[in-house]
Structures are given as structure tokens and as C-alpha cells.
XYZ file of C-alpha atoms in Angstrom:
92
model
C -0.208 0.050 -0.045
C 1.214 3.381 -0.681
C 1.754 6.164 1.698
C -0.673 9.205 0.944
C 1.034 12.359 0.516
C -0.133 15.971 0.275
C -1.570 15.772 -3.475
C -0.385 19.171 -4.522
C 3.564 19.460 -4.898
C 5.662 22.339 -3.202
C 6.122 25.149 -5.681
C 9.146 26.949 -5.785
C 8.944 30.079 -8.087
C 12.167 31.758 -9.155
C 12.311 35.356 -9.831
C 15.126 36.513 -12.333
C 15.750 38.675 -14.880
C 18.180 38.612 -18.148
C 21.796 38.600 -17.823
C 21.892 38.256 -14.431
C 24.257 35.281 -13.635
C 23.511 34.821 -9.264
C 20.109 34.148 -11.161
C 21.458 31.763 -13.505
C 23.950 30.011 -10.768
C 20.427 29.812 -7.877
C 18.296 28.367 -10.980
C 20.702 25.258 -11.715
C 20.814 24.541 -8.259
C 16.742 24.710 -7.541
C 16.785 22.931 -10.591
C 19.135 19.932 -9.020
C 17.154 20.002 -6.057
C 13.908 19.678 -7.936
C 14.662 16.102 -8.060
C 15.629 15.250 -5.159
C 13.285 17.112 -3.338
C 10.205 17.112 -5.066
C 9.191 20.157 -5.736
C 7.811 22.052 -9.127
C 10.393 25.156 -9.956
C 8.999 27.756 -12.409
C 11.125 30.735 -13.691
C 9.730 33.835 -13.965
C 11.498 37.096 -15.604
C 10.004 39.931 -13.599
C 11.040 42.202 -16.484
C 8.839 40.114 -19.114
C 6.315 39.823 -16.827
C 6.177 43.454 -16.552
C 5.789 44.365 -20.000
C 2.955 41.708 -20.008
C 1.173 43.988 -17.911
C 1.655 42.173 -14.283
C 4.407 45.063 -12.811
C 4.118 44.044 -9.514
C 6.597 41.492 -8.752
C 9.340 43.820 -10.246
C 8.024 45.949 -8.241
C 8.312 44.519 -5.180
C 11.555 41.805 -5.973
C 12.987 43.709 -8.542
C 15.746 45.419 -6.496
C 17.184 41.919 -4.604
C 16.910 39.419 -7.047
C 17.148 36.093 -7.440
C 14.560 36.014 -5.168
C 13.359 32.335 -4.124
C 9.124 31.713 -3.750
C 7.665 28.982 -1.782
C 3.931 28.102 -2.308
C 4.065 32.096 -3.193
C 5.603 33.373 -0.288
C 8.906 34.937 -0.421
C 11.723 31.919 0.885
C 14.896 33.424 0.617
C 16.893 36.106 -1.765
C 20.232 36.232 -3.532
C 20.868 32.947 -2.661
C 19.276 29.339 -1.958
C 18.921 29.332 2.107
C 19.019 25.294 1.241
C 19.043 24.206 5.346
C 15.320 26.056 5.806
C 14.258 24.732 2.263
C 14.697 21.441 3.248
C 13.189 21.928 6.417
C 10.147 23.998 5.176
C 9.826 21.108 2.156
C 10.113 18.304 4.858
C 7.592 20.073 7.475
C 4.735 20.360 4.339
């Protein structure tokens, strides 16, 4: 019998912008962790989102990219807080 887990996988969103080397490094780290920790990873360019009519992300987070959101809430910025991410995902 399989263990029943949360039907909804954790959602990690990385807020980035083009030309951001730190963003690329953080994305690579999160992509590696996604397989191990079983979460969905989405990357959002805040400048592209703003041009598409959604300026809120850039207005709120644009001065400290990259920003990691876990299930829509800010989790860390500039780097992955891996110990905290592991703890928060295991507590779900």
C-alpha cells in the first residue's frame, strides 16, 4: 500500500531577470534540488512579466533578485537557503 502524501506538490518560483549571473547559478541549484526534494520549479523573469502587464513582481522584488518563493511566499533572496528549504519542504 502506497503512502498518501499531499496531492499538491510544493511550488518553488524563482524570480529572475535576463543577464543575471547569480540568477542562473541559483536556478541551476534549484533545478538539481527539485528532483531530489520533489517540488515543481518555475522561473519568472520580472521584466518580461512587467512588459506583459504584471508589474507587481518587479516592483516588489526587482531590487534583490534572484528571489525564491515557496508556495507563493518569499523564502530567500540572492541565494538558496538550502537547509531552510529542506526543512520547510519536509514540514509540509
